[in-house]
């Protein structure tokens, strides 16, 4: 769906299709056969892959901390 919105956004002047294309690629990065084959992306851009992995880890830890805080506020823990 994100990739479809990205293509539509490239055609329509009111939407920025690049953002949706990048988000779609981010979601599908590990599921695509070409990316999974022989570690093509990590071999070519190791610094970017490591940076993306650390960013993803930080986002998950922040979301987990926020989720724990929200559950305590709602009295469910």
Short mmCIF file of N, CA and C in Angstrom, two decimals:
data_model
loop_
_atom_site.label_atom_id
_atom_site.label_comp_id
_atom_site.label_asym_id
_atom_site.label_seq_id
_atom_site.Cartn_x
_atom_site.Cartn_y
_atom_site.Cartn_z
N UNK A 1 0.82 -1.18 0.00
CA UNK A 1 0.00 0.00 0.00
C UNK A 1 0.88 1.26 0.00
N UNK A 2 1.97 1.23 0.80
CA UNK A 2 2.86 2.39 0.84
C UNK A 2 3.53 2.62 -0.51
N UNK A 3 3.91 1.54 -1.17
CA UNK A 3 4.54 1.69 -2.48
C UNK A 3 3.55 2.24 -3.50
N UNK A 4 2.31 1.81 -3.43
CA UNK A 4 1.27 2.32 -4.32
C UNK A 4 1.04 3.80 -4.07
N UNK A 5 0.96 4.20 -2.81
CA UNK A 5 0.83 5.62 -2.48
C UNK A 5 2.03 6.41 -2.97
N UNK A 6 3.22 5.82 -2.91
CA UNK A 6 4.42 6.49 -3.40
C UNK A 6 4.37 6.74 -4.89
N UNK A 7 3.91 5.76 -5.65
CA UNK A 7 3.79 5.93 -7.10
C UNK A 7 2.74 6.99 -7.42
N UNK A 8 1.62 6.95 -6.72
CA UNK A 8 0.58 7.97 -6.93
C UNK A 8 1.11 9.35 -6.55
N UNK A 9 1.89 9.40 -5.47
CA UNK A 9 2.45 10.67 -5.03
C UNK A 9 3.47 11.24 -6.00
N UNK A 10 4.13 10.38 -6.75
CA UNK A 10 5.07 10.88 -7.76
C UNK A 10 4.33 11.55 -8.91
N UNK A 11 3.10 11.11 -9.15
CA UNK A 11 2.31 11.66 -10.26
C UNK A 11 1.56 12.91 -9.83
N UNK A 12 0.94 12.87 -8.65
CA UNK A 12 0.14 13.99 -8.17
C UNK A 12 1.03 15.07 -7.54
N UNK A 13 0.74 16.32 -7.82
CA UNK A 13 1.59 17.38 -7.26
C UNK A 13 1.30 17.70 -5.79
N UNK A 14 0.22 17.19 -5.22
CA UNK A 14 -0.13 17.54 -3.84
C UNK A 14 0.45 16.58 -2.81
N UNK A 15 1.01 15.47 -3.26
CA UNK A 15 1.58 14.48 -2.35
C UNK A 15 3.07 14.34 -2.61
N UNK A 16 3.81 14.04 -1.56
CA UNK A 16 5.23 13.75 -1.72
C UNK A 16 5.39 12.23 -1.78
N UNK A 17 5.57 11.71 -2.97
CA UNK A 17 5.65 10.27 -3.15
C UNK A 17 6.93 9.65 -2.63
N UNK A 18 7.98 10.43 -2.52
CA UNK A 18 9.26 9.90 -2.08
C UNK A 18 9.18 9.35 -0.67
N UNK A 19 8.47 10.03 0.20
CA UNK A 19 8.34 9.58 1.59
C UNK A 19 7.67 8.21 1.64
N UNK A 20 6.58 8.06 0.89
CA UNK A 20 5.87 6.78 0.89
C UNK A 20 6.69 5.67 0.25
N UNK A 21 7.44 5.99 -0.79
CA UNK A 21 8.30 4.98 -1.40
C UNK A 21 9.38 4.51 -0.42
N UNK A 22 10.00 5.44 0.28
CA UNK A 22 11.04 5.07 1.25
C UNK A 22 10.45 4.25 2.39
N UNK A 23 9.28 4.62 2.88
CA UNK A 23 8.64 3.84 3.93
C UNK A 23 8.28 2.43 3.45
N UNK A 24 7.79 2.33 2.22
CA UNK A 24 7.46 1.02 1.67
C UNK A 24 8.68 0.13 1.52
N UNK A 25 9.78 0.71 1.08
CA UNK A 25 11.02 -0.06 0.95
C UNK A 25 11.54 -0.47 2.32
N UNK A 26 11.40 0.43 3.31
CA UNK A 26 11.83 0.10 4.67
C UNK A 26 11.05 -1.08 5.23
N UNK A 27 9.75 -1.11 4.97
CA UNK A 27 8.92 -2.20 5.48
C UNK A 27 9.28 -3.52 4.80
N UNK A 28 9.55 -3.48 3.52
CA UNK A 28 9.81 -4.70 2.75
C UNK A 28 11.28 -5.10 2.67
N UNK A 29 12.17 -4.38 3.32
CA UNK A 29 13.60 -4.59 3.11
C UNK A 29 14.07 -6.00 3.43
N UNK A 30 13.53 -6.63 4.44
CA UNK A 30 13.99 -7.97 4.80
C UNK A 30 13.17 -9.06 4.13
N UNK A 31 12.06 -8.72 3.54
CA UNK A 31 11.20 -9.72 2.93
C UNK A 31 11.48 -9.90 1.45
N UNK A 32 12.15 -8.96 0.85
CA UNK A 32 12.40 -9.03 -0.59
C UNK A 32 13.51 -10.03 -0.87
N UNK A 33 13.33 -10.84 -1.90
CA UNK A 33 14.27 -11.91 -2.22
C UNK A 33 15.64 -11.37 -2.62
N UNK A 34 15.67 -10.27 -3.34
CA UNK A 34 16.96 -9.72 -3.78
C UNK A 34 17.76 -9.22 -2.59
N UNK A 35 17.09 -8.57 -1.65
CA UNK A 35 17.79 -8.05 -0.47
C UNK A 35 18.27 -9.18 0.43
N UNK A 36 17.52 -10.25 0.50
CA UNK A 36 17.89 -11.36 1.36
C UNK A 36 18.98 -12.23 0.76
N UNK A 37 19.11 -12.20 -0.55
CA UNK A 37 20.06 -13.06 -1.23
C UNK A 37 21.50 -12.64 -0.94
N UNK A 38 22.23 -13.48 -0.29
CA UNK A 38 23.68 -13.33 -0.07
C UNK A 38 24.07 -12.05 0.66
N UNK A 39 23.17 -11.46 1.41
CA UNK A 39 23.51 -10.27 2.18
C UNK A 39 23.99 -9.13 1.31
N UNK A 40 23.33 -8.89 0.19
CA UNK A 40 23.75 -7.89 -0.78
C UNK A 40 23.80 -6.49 -0.17
N UNK A 41 22.78 -6.10 0.52
CA UNK A 41 22.73 -4.74 1.08
C UNK A 41 23.74 -4.56 2.22
N UNK A 42 23.81 -5.47 3.21
CA UNK A 42 24.81 -5.27 4.27
C UNK A 42 26.25 -5.30 3.77
N UNK A 43 26.51 -6.05 2.73
CA UNK A 43 27.88 -6.11 2.21
C UNK A 43 28.25 -4.80 1.51
N UNK A 44 27.29 -4.17 0.88
CA UNK A 44 27.59 -2.95 0.14
C UNK A 44 27.57 -1.71 1.02
N UNK A 45 26.62 -1.63 1.97
CA UNK A 45 26.48 -0.45 2.83
C UNK A 45 26.42 -0.88 4.30
N UNK A 46 27.52 -1.38 4.87
CA UNK A 46 27.47 -1.88 6.25
C UNK A 46 27.21 -0.79 7.29
N UNK A 47 27.74 0.39 7.08
CA UNK A 47 27.53 1.47 8.07
C UNK A 47 26.07 1.89 8.11
N UNK A 48 25.43 1.99 6.96
CA UNK A 48 24.04 2.39 6.91
C UNK A 48 23.13 1.31 7.50
N UNK A 49 23.43 0.05 7.23
CA UNK A 49 22.63 -1.04 7.77
C UNK A 49 22.76 -1.08 9.30
N UNK A 50 23.98 -0.91 9.81
CA UNK A 50 24.17 -0.90 11.26
C UNK A 50 23.48 0.30 11.89
N UNK A 51 23.54 1.45 11.24
CA UNK A 51 22.86 2.64 11.75
C UNK A 51 21.36 2.46 11.76
N UNK A 52 20.82 1.84 10.73
CA UNK A 52 19.39 1.58 10.66
C UNK A 52 18.97 0.58 11.73
N UNK A 53 19.81 -0.42 11.97
CA UNK A 53 19.50 -1.40 13.02
C UNK A 53 19.51 -0.77 14.39
N UNK A 54 20.47 0.11 14.65
CA UNK A 54 20.51 0.77 15.96
C UNK A 54 19.35 1.74 16.12
N UNK A 55 18.97 2.43 15.05
CA UNK A 55 17.81 3.32 15.10
C UNK A 55 16.54 2.54 15.39
N UNK A 56 16.40 1.40 14.74
CA UNK A 56 15.23 0.56 14.97
C UNK A 56 15.20 0.06 16.41
N UNK A 57 16.34 -0.32 16.96
CA UNK A 57 16.42 -0.75 18.35
C UNK A 57 16.04 0.35 19.32
N UNK A 58 16.53 1.58 19.06
CA UNK A 58 16.18 2.71 19.92
C UNK A 58 14.70 3.02 19.86
N UNK A 59 14.12 2.96 18.66
CA UNK A 59 12.69 3.22 18.52
C UNK A 59 11.87 2.18 19.28
N UNK A 60 12.26 0.91 19.18
CA UNK A 60 11.54 -0.15 19.88
C UNK A 60 11.66 0.01 21.39
N UNK A 61 12.83 0.38 21.88
CA UNK A 61 12.98 0.56 23.33
C UNK A 61 12.18 1.75 23.81
N UNK A 62 12.15 2.83 23.05
CA UNK A 62 11.34 4.00 23.44
C UNK A 62 9.86 3.67 23.41
N UNK A 63 9.42 2.95 22.40
CA UNK A 63 8.00 2.57 22.33
C UNK A 63 7.64 1.63 23.46
N UNK A 64 8.56 0.72 23.80
CA UNK A 64 8.32 -0.19 24.92
C UNK A 64 8.23 0.55 26.23
N UNK A 65 9.11 1.53 26.43
CA UNK A 65 9.07 2.33 27.65
C UNK A 65 7.80 3.15 27.71
N UNK A 66 7.39 3.72 26.58
CA UNK A 66 6.14 4.49 26.54
C UNK A 66 4.95 3.60 26.82
N UNK A 67 4.96 2.40 26.26
CA UNK A 67 3.87 1.45 26.48
C UNK A 67 3.77 1.05 27.95
N UNK A 68 4.93 0.79 28.57
CA UNK A 68 4.91 0.45 30.00
C UNK A 68 4.39 1.61 30.83
N UNK A 69 4.82 2.83 30.51
CA UNK A 69 4.36 4.02 31.23
C UNK A 69 2.85 4.19 31.08
N UNK A 70 2.32 3.98 29.86
CA UNK A 70 0.89 4.14 29.60
C UNK A 70 0.09 3.08 30.35
N UNK A 71 0.59 1.86 30.39
CA UNK A 71 -0.12 0.80 31.11
C UNK A 71 -0.16 1.10 32.61
N UNK A 72 0.93 1.63 33.16
CA UNK A 72 0.93 2.00 34.58
C UNK A 72 -0.06 3.13 34.84
N UNK A 73 -0.11 4.10 33.91
CA UNK A 73 -1.04 5.22 34.07
C UNK A 73 -2.49 4.75 34.02
N UNK A 74 -2.75 3.76 33.20
CA UNK A 74 -4.11 3.25 33.09
C UNK A 74 -4.43 2.23 34.18
N UNK A 75 -3.44 1.87 34.98
CA UNK A 75 -3.66 0.93 36.08
C UNK A 75 -3.82 -0.50 35.66
N UNK A 76 -3.24 -0.87 34.55
CA UNK A 76 -3.37 -2.24 34.05
C UNK A 76 -2.19 -3.11 34.38
N UNK A 77 -1.20 -2.58 35.10
CA UNK A 77 -0.06 -3.40 35.53
C UNK A 77 0.13 -3.27 36.99
#
